XYZ file of C-alpha atoms in Angstrom:
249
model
C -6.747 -6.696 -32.001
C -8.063 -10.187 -33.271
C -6.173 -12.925 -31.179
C -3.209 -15.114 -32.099
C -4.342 -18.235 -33.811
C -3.060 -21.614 -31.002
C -0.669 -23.831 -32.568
C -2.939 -26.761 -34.448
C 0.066 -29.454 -33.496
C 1.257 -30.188 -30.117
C 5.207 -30.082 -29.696
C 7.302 -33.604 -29.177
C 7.431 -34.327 -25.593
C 11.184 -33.666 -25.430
C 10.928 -30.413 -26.458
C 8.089 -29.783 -23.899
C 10.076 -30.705 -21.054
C 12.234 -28.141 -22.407
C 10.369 -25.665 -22.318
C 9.111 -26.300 -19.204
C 12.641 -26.692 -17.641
C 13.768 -23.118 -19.082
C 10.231 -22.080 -17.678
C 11.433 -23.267 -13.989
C 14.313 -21.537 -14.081
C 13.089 -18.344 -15.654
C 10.696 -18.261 -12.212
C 12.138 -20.440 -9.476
C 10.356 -19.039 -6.756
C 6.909 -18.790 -8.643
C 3.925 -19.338 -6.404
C 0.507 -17.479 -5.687
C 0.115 -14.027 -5.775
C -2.720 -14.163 -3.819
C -2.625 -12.720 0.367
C -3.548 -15.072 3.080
C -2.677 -16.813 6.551
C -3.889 -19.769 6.515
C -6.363 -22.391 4.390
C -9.787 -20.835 5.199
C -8.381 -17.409 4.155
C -6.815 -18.773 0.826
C -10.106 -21.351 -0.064
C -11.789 -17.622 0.091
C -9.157 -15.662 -1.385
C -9.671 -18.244 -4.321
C -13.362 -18.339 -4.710
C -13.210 -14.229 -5.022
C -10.579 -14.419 -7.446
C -12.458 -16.308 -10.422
C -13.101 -13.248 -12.991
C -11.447 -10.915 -11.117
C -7.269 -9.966 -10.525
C -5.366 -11.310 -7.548
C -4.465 -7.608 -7.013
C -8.090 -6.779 -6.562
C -8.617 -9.295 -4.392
C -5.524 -8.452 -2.145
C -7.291 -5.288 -1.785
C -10.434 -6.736 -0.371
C -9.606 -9.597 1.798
C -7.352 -7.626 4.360
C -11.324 -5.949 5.535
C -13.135 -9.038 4.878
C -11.156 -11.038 6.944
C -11.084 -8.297 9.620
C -14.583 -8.644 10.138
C -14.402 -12.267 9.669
C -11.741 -13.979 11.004
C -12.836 -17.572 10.467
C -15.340 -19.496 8.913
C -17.843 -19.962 11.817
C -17.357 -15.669 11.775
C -18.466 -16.133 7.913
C -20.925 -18.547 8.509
C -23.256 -15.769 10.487
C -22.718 -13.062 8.174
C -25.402 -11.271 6.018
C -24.777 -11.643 2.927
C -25.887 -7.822 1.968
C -22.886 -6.702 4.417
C -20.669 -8.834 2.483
C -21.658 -7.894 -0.830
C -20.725 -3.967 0.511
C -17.173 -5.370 1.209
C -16.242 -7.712 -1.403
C -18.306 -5.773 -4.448
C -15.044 -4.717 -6.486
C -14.384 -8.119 -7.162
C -16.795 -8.406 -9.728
C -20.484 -10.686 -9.425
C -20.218 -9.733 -6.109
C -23.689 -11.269 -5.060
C -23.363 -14.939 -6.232
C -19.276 -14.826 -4.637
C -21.456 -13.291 -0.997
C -23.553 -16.174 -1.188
C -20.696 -18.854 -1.764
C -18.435 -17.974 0.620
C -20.584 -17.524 3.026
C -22.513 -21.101 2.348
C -18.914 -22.624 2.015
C -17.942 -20.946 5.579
C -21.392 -22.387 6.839
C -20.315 -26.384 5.236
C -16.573 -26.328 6.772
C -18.177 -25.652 10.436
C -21.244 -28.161 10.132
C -19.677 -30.928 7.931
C -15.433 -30.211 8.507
C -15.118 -28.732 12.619
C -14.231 -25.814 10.830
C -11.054 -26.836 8.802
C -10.549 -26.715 5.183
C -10.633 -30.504 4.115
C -7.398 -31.751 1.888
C -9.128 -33.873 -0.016
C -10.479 -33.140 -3.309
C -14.163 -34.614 -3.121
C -14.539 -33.252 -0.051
C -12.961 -29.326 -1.383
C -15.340 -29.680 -4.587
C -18.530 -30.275 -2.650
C -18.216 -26.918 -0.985
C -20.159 -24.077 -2.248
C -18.256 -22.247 -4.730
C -15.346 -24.153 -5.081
C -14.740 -26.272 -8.497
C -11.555 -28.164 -9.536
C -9.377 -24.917 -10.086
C -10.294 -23.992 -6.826
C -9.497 -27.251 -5.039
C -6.312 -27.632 -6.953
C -5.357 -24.105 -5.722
C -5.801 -25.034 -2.409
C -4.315 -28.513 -2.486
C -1.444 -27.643 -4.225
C -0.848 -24.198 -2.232
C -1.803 -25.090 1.444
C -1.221 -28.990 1.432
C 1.794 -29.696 -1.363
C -0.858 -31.904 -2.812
C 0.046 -32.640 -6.289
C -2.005 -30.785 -8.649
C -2.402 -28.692 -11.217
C -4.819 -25.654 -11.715
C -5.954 -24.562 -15.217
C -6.532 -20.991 -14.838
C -6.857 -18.559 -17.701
C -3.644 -18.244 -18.349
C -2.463 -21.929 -17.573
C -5.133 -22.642 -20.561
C -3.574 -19.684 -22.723
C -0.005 -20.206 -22.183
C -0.174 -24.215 -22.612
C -1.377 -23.781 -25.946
C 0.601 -21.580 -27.142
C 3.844 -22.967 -26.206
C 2.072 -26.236 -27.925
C 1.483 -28.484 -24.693
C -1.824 -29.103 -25.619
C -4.669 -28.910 -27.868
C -7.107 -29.295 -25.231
C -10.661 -27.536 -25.557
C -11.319 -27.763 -21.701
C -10.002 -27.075 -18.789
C -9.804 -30.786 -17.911
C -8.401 -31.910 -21.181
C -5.441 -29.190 -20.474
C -4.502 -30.396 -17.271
C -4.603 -34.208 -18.060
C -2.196 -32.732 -21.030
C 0.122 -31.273 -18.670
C 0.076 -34.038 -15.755
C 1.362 -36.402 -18.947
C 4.159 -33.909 -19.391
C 5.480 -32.701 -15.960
C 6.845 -34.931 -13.471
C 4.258 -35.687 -10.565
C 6.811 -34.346 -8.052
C 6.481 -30.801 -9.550
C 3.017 -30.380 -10.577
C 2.005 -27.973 -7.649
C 4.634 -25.764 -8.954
C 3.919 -26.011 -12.495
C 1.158 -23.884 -12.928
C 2.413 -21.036 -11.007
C 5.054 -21.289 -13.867
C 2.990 -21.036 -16.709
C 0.445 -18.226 -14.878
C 3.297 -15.704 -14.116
C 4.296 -16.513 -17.830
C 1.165 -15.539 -18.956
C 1.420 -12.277 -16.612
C 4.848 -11.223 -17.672
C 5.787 -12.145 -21.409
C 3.073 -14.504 -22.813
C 0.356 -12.242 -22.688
C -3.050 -11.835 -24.115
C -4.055 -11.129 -27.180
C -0.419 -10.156 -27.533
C 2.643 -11.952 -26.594
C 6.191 -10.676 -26.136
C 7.842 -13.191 -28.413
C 10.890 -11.566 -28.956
C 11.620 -11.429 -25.068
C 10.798 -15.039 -24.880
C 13.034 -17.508 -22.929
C 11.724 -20.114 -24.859
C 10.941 -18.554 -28.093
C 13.346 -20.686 -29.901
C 11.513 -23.848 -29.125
C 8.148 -21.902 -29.315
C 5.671 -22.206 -32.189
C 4.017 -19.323 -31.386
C 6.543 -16.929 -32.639
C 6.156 -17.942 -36.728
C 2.383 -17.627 -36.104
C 2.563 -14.300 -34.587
C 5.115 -13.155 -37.620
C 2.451 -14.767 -40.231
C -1.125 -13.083 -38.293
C 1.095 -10.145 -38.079
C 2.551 -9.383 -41.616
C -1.166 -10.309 -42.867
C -2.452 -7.764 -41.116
C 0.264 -5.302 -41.975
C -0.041 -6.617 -46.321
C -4.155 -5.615 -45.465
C -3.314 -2.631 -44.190
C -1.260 -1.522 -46.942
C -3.754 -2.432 -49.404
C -6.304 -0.753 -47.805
C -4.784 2.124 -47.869
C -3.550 1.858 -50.967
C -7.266 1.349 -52.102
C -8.246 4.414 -50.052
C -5.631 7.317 -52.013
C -7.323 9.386 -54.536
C -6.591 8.373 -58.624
C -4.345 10.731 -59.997
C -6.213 12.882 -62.425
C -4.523 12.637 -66.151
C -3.064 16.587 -65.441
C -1.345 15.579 -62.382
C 0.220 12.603 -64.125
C 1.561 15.039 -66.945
C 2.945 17.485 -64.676
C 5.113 14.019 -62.545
């Protein structure tokens, strides 16, 4: 199924904070779906998770940490007997090599600990600004916000943005959401994205915010296009009637 055009207009600000208001209360207790005990285990749990589900990864970090505990553990692993643990997670080989380099940089450059700050999180092997915003956010109530998938998905199509990257999102949203709750906004919009506003499809009509939405008229235009093609198509595709046939109507 093609997917739903993104609004072309970004909502007024007031009805933003709207939607994001009915958003927090929709999922007050909304925060990572992903396992782990402490930073090193979630900075990992992170890295793994880029192209892959936080379900899949739940799956594969209760062995991997197992085996490696912490990140001087990591740090001396082969990366082949990595690879065999963490494969189902999708470009398995370049994910080995990162965690284990990043394990290797927090002992030689951190003691060991997973660093707060976000210059210091981005220069570690593997980890970008979703990752460090994860982390900061999750593990330090640092405020930031992480443009995942479905942060980028979901903000356009409730109309918070018109941003082509990542970045451009996120500066969108910090103008929107009050500092105090950006750590907490994102986990918002992704189990949005998971449960109703989902791709290619969303579930507009069990919406919370559908109302203030302007996704819902563009998925009832794309839609009854497709369905006025459809019908002409198969209305191209019946047999003529021969001139018999017509006598006999």
């Amino acid at each position: 199924m093609p997917k739903i055009p993104f609004p072309v207009r970004k909502i007024p600000r007031e009805v933003a904070r709207k939607e994001l208001a009915i958003l927090e209360q929709t999922y007050p207790h909304a925060q990572t779906a992903l396992h782990y005990t402490n930073p090193y285990e979630l900075l990992v749990a992170v890295i793994l998770s880029a192209q892959s589900t936080d379900a899949r990864v739940n799956m594969t970090t209760p062995v991997l940490f197992k085996k490696y505990p912490t990140p001087e553990k990591l740090a001396k692993a082969k990366q082949e007997d990595v690879e065999r643990i963490i494969k189902s997670c999708g470009f398995f080989r370049a994910k080995a090599r990162n965690i284990i380099n990043c394990a290797r940089e927090l002992v030689e450059k951190h003691g060991g600990q997973v660093p707060s700050q976000r210059e210091e999180l981005e220069a570690l092997a593997g980890v970008g600004r979703k990752t460090a915003s994860v982390v900061m956010s999750v593990v330090f109530d640092e405020p930031a916000i992480a443009v995942d998938t479905h942060v980028f998905r979901v903000a356009h199509r409730l109309g918070l943005t018109l941003g082509k990257t990542p970045r451009d999102v996120e500066k969108d949203l910090q103008a929107i959401v009050p500092r105090e709750k950006w750590r907490h906004a994102h986990h918002w919009l992704i189990l949005h994205g998971r449960a109703i506003c989902k791709a290619p499809t969303p579930l507009c009509g069990v919406c919370p915010v559908n109302r203030l939405c302007p996704t819902p008229k563009i998925l009832a235009k794309s839609l009854g296009a497709r369905s006025r093609l459809g019908a002409a198509g198969a209305a191209a595709a019946r047999p003529a009637r021969s001139a018999s046939a017509k006598k006999k109507a």
